[in-house]
Short mmCIF file of N, CA and C in Angstrom, two decimals:
data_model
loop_
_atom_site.label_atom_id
_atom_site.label_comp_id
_atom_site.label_asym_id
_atom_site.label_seq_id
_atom_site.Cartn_x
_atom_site.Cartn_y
_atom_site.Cartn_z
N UNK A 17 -86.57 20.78 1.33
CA UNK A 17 -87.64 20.25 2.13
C UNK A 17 -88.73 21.31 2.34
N UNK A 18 -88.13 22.79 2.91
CA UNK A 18 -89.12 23.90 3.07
C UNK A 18 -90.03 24.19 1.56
N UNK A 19 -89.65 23.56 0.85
CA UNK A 19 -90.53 24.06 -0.91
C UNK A 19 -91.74 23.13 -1.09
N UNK A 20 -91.10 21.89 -0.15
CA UNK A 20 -92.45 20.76 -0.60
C UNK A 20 -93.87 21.06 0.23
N UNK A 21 -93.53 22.16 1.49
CA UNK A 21 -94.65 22.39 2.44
C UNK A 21 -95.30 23.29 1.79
N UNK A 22 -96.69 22.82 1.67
CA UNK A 22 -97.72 23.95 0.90
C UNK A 22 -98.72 24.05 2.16
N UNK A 23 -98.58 25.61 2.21
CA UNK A 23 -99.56 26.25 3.08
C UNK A 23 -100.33 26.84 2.51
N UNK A 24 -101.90 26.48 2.19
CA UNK A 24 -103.01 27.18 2.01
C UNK A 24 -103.38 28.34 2.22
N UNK A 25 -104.27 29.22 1.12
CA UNK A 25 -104.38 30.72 1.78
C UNK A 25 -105.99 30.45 2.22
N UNK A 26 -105.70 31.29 3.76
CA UNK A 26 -107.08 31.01 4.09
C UNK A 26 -108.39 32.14 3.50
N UNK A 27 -109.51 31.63 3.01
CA UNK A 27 -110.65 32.60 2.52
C UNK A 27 -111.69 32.47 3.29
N UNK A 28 -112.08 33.27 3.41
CA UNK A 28 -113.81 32.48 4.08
C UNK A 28 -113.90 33.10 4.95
N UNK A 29 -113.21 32.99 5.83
CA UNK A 29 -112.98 33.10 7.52
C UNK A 29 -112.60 34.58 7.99
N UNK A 30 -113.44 35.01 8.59
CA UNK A 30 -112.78 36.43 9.18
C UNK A 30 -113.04 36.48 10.84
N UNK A 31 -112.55 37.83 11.31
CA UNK A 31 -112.62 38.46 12.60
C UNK A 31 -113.06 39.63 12.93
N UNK A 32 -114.37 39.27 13.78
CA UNK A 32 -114.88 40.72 13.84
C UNK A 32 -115.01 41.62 14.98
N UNK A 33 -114.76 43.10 15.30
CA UNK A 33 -115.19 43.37 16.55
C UNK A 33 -116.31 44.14 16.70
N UNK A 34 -117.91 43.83 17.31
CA UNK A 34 -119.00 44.06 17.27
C UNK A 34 -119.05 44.64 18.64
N UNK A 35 -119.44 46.23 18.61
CA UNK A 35 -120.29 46.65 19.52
C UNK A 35 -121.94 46.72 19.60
N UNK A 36 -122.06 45.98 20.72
CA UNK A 36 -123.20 45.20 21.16
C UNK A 36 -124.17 45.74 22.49
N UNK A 37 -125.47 45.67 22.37
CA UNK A 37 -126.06 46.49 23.76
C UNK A 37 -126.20 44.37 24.30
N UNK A 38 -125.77 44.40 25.50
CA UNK A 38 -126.02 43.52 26.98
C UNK A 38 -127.05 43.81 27.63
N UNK A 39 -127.89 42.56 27.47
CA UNK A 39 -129.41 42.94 27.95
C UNK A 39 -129.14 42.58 29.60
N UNK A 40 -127.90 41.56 29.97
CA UNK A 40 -128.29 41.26 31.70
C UNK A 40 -127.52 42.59 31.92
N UNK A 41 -126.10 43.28 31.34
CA UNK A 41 -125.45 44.38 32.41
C UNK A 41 -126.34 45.53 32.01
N UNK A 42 -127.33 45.38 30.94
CA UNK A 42 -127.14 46.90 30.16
C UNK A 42 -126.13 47.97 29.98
N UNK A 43 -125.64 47.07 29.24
CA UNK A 43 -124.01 48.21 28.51
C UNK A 43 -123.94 47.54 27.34
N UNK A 44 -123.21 48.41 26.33
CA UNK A 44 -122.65 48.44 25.13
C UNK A 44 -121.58 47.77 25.37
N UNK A 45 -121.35 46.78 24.66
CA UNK A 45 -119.57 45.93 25.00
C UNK A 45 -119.35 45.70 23.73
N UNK A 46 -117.90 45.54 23.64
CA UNK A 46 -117.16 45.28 22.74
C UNK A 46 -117.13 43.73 22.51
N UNK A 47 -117.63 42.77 21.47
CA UNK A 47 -117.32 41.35 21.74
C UNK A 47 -116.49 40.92 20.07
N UNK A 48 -115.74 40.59 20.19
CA UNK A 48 -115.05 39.43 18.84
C UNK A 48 -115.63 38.62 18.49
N UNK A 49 -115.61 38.39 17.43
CA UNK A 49 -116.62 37.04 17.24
C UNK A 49 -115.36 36.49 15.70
N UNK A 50 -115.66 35.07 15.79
CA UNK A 50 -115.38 34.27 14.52
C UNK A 50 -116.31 33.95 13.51
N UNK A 51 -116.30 34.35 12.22
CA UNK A 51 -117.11 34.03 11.40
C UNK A 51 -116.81 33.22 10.01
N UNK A 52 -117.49 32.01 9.88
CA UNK A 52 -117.22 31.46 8.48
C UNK A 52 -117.95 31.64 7.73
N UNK A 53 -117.51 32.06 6.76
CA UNK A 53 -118.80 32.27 5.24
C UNK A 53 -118.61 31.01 4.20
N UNK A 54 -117.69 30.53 5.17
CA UNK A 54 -117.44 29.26 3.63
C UNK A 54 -118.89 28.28 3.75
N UNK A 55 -118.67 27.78 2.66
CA UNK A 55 -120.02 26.67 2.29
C UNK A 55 -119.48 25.05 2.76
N UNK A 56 -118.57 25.07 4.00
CA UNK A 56 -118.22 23.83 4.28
C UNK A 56 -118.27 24.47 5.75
N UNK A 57 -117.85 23.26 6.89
CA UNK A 57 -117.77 23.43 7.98
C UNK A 57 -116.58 23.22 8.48
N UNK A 58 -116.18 23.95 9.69
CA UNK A 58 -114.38 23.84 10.14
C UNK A 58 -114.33 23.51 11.40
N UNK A 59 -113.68 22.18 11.44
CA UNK A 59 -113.56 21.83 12.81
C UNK A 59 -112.00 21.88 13.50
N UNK A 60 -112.28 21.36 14.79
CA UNK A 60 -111.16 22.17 15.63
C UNK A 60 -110.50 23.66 15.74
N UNK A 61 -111.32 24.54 15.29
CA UNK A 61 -111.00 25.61 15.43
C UNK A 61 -110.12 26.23 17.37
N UNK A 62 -109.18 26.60 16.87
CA UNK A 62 -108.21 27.27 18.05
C UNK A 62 -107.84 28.59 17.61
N UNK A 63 -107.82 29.63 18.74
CA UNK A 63 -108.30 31.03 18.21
C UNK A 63 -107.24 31.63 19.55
N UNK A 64 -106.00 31.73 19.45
CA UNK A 64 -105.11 32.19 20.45
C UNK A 64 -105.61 33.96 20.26
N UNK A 65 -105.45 34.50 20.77
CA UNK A 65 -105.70 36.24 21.41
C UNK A 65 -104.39 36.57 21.98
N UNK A 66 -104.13 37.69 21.71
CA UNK A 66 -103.38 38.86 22.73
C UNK A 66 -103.11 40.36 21.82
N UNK A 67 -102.61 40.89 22.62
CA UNK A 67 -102.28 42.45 22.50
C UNK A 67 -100.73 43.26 22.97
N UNK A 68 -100.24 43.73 22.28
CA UNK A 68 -99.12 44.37 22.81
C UNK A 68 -98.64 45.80 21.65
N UNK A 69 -98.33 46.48 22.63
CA UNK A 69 -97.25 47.94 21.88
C UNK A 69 -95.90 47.94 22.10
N UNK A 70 -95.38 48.87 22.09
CA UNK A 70 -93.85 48.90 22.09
C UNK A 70 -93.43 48.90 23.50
N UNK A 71 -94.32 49.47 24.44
CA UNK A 71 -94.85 49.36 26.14
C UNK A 71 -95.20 48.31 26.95
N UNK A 72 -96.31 47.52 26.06
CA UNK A 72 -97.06 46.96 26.87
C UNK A 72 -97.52 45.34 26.14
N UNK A 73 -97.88 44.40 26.97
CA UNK A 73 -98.31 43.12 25.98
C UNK A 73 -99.09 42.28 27.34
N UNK A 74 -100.28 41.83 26.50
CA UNK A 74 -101.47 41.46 27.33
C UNK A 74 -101.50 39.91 27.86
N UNK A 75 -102.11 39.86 28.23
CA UNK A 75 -102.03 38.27 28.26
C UNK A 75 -102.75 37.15 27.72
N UNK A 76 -102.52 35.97 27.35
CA UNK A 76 -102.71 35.23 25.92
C UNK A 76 -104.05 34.81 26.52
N UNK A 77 -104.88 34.84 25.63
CA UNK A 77 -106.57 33.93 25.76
C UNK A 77 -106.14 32.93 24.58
N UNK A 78 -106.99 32.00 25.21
CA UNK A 78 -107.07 30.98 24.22
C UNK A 78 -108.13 30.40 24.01
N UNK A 79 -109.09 30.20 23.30
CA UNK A 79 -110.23 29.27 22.80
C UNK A 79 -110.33 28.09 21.98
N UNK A 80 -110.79 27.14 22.07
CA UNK A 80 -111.57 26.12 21.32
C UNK A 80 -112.69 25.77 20.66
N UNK A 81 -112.94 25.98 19.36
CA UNK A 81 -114.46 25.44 18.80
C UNK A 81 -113.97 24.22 18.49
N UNK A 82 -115.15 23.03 18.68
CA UNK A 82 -114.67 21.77 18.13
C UNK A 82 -115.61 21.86 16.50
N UNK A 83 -116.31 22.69 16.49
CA UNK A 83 -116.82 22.30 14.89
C UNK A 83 -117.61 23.95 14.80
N UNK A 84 -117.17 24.66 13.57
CA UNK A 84 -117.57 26.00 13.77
C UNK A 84 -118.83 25.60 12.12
N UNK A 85 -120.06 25.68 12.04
CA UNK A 85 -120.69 25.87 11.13
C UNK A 85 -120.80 26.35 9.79
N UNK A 86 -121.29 25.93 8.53
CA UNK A 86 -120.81 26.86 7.60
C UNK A 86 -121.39 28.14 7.63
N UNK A 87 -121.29 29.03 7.47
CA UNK A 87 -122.26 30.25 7.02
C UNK A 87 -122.65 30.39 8.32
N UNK A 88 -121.57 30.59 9.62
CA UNK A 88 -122.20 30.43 10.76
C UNK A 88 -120.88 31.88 11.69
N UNK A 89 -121.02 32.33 12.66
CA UNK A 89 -120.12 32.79 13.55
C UNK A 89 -120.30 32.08 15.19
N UNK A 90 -119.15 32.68 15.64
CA UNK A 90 -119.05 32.44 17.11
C UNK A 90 -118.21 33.51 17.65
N UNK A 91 -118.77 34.16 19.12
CA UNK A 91 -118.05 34.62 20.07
C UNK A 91 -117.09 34.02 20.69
N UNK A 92 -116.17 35.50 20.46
CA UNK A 92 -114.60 34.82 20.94
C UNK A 92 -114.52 34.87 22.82
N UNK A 93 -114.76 36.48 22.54
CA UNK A 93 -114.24 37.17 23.50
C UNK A 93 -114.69 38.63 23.87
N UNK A 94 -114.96 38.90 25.16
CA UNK A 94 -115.34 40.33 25.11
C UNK A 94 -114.01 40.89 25.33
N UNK A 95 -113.54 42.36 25.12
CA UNK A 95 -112.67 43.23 24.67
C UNK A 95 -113.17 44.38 25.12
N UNK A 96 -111.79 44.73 26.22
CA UNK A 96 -112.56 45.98 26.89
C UNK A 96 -111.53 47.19 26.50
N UNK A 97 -112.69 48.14 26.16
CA UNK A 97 -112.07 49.34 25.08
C UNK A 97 -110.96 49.69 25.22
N UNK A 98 -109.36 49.34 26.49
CA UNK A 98 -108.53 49.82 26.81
C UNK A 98 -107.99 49.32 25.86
N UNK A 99 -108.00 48.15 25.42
CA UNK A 99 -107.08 47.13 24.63
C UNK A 99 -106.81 47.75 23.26
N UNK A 100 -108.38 48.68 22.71
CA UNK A 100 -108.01 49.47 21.60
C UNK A 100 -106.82 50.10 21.17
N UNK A 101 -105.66 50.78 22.15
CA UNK A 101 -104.54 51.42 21.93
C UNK A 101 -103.37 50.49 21.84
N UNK A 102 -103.90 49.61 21.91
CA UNK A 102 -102.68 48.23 21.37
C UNK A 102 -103.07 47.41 20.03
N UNK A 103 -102.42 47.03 19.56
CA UNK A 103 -102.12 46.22 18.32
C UNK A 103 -103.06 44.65 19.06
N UNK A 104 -103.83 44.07 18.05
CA UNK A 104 -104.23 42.40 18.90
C UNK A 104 -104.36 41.96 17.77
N UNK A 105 -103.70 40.97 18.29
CA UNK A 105 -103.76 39.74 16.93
C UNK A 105 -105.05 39.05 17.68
N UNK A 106 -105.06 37.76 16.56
CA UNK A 106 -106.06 36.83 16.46
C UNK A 106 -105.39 35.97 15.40
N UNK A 107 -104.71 34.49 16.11
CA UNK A 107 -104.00 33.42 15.51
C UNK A 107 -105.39 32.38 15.18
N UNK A 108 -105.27 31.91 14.14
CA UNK A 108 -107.02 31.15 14.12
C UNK A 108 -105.67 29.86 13.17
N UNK A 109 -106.44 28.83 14.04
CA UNK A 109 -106.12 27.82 12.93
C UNK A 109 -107.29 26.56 12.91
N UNK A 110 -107.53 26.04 11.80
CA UNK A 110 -108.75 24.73 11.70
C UNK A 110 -108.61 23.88 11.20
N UNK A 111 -108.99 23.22 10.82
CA UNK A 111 -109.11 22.00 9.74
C UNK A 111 -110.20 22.05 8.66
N UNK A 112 -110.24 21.76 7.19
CA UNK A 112 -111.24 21.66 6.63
C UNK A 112 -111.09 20.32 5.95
N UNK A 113 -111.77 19.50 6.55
CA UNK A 113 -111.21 18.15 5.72
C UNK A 113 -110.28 17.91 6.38
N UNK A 114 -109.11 17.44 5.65
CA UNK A 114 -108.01 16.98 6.16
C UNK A 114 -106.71 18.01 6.08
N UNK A 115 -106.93 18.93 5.87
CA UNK A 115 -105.95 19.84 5.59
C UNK A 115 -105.88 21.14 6.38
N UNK A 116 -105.36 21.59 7.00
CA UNK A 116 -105.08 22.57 8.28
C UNK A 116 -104.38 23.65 7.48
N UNK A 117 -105.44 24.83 7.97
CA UNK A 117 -105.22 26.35 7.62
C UNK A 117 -104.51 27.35 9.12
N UNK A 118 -104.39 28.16 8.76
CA UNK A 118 -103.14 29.12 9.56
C UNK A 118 -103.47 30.51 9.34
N UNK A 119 -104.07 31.23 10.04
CA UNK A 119 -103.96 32.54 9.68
C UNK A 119 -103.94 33.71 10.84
N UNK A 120 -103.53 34.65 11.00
CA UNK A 120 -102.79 35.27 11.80
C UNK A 120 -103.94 37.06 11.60
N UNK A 121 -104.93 37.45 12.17
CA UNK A 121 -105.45 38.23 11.92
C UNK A 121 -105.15 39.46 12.97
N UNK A 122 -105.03 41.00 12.28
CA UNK A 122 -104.38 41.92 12.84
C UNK A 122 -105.21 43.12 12.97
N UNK A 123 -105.32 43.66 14.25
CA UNK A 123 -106.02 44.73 14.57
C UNK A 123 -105.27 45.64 14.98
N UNK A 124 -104.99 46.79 14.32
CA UNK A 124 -104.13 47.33 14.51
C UNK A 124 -104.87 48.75 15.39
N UNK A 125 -103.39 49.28 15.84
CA UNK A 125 -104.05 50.12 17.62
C UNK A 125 -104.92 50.99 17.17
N UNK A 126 -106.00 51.61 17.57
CA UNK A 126 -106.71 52.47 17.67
C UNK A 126 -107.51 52.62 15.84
N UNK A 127 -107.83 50.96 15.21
CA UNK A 127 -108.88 50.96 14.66
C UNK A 127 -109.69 50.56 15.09
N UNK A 128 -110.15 49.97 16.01
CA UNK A 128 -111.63 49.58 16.79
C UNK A 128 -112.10 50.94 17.00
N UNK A 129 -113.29 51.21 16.30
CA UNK A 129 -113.93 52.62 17.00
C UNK A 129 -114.89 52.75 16.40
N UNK A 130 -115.82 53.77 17.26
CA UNK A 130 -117.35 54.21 16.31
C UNK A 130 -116.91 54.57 14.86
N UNK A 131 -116.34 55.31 14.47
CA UNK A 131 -116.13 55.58 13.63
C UNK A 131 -115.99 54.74 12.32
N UNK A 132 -115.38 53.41 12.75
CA UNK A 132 -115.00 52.37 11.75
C UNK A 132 -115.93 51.32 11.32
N UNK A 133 -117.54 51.40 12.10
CA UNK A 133 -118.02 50.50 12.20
C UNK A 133 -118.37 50.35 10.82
N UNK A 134 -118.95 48.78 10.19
CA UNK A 134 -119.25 48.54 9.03
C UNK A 134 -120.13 47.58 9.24
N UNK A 135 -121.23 47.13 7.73
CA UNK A 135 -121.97 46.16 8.11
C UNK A 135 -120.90 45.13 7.92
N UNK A 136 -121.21 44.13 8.89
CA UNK A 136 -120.44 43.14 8.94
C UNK A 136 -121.63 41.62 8.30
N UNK A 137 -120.17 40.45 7.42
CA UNK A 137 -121.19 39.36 6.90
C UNK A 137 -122.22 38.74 7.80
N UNK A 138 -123.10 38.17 7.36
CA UNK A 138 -124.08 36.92 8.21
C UNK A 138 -124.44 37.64 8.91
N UNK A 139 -123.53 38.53 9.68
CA UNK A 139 -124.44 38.58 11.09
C UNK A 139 -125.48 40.06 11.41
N UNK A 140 -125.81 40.49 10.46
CA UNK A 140 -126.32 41.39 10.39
C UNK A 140 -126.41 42.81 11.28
N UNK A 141 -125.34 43.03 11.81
CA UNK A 141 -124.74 43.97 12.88
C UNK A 141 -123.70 44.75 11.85
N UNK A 142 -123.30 45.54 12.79
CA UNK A 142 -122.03 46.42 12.15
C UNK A 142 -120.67 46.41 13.49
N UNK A 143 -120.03 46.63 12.64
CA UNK A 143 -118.37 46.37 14.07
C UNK A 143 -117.50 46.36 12.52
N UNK A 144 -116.33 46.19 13.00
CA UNK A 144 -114.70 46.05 12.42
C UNK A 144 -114.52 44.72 12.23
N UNK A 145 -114.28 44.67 11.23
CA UNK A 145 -113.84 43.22 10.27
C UNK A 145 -112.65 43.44 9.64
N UNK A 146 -111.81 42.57 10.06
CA UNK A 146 -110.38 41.88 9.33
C UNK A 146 -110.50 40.46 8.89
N UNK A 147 -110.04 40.52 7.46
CA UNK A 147 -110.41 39.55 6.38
C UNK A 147 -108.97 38.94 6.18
#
């Protein structure tokens, strides 16, 4: 029975963490964002969050997009720099059509940093991207 279930590999879709200047606090913040590069659009997007080490484990966020754009992103979540020394996933699952994707994205502890920043797709900023 487990052989007949075909799970799709997801492409397109990544997770990014963008440091950003805040024009109401004026501060630099850390924000996540979801981004699709695919040339279709994904609806019901659900985007579970958390963080944990061998110490410590955060507590679960959860979000909803009901229709995420093609060639489009969205903010998840702001992320405050403590969280860096922990491991955070990012569970994303959607629909494209009729067929539901699954993917499990991993930030592992203490790569969020100046150091790592990159240009990131679409959005013309730089931050940490897991693909």
């Amino acid at each position: 029975m487990r052989k007949d279930i075909q799970i799709p590999k997801v492409e397109g879709v990544y997770i990014a963490v963008v440091n950003e200047y805040n024009d109401i606090y004026k501060t630099q913040d850390w924000n996540a964002y979801i981004i699709n590069d695919k040339a279709v659009d994904l609806d019901m997007v659900i985007i579970v969050t958390g963080g944990y080490s061998e110490e410590k484990i955060t507590s679960t966020f959860r979000k909803k997009l009901e229709r995420l754009p093609k060639k489009s992103y969205a903010k998840i979540e702001l992320m405050q720099e403590n969280l860096f020394a922990l491991n955070n996933t990012f569970k994303v699952s959607f629909f494209e059509g009729n067929t539901m994707f699954d993917k499990t994205y991993l930030f592992r502890k203490n790569t969020i940093n100046q150091n790592a920043l990159r240009p990131i797709p679409l959005m013309n900023v730089k931050g940490v991207l897991v693909k």
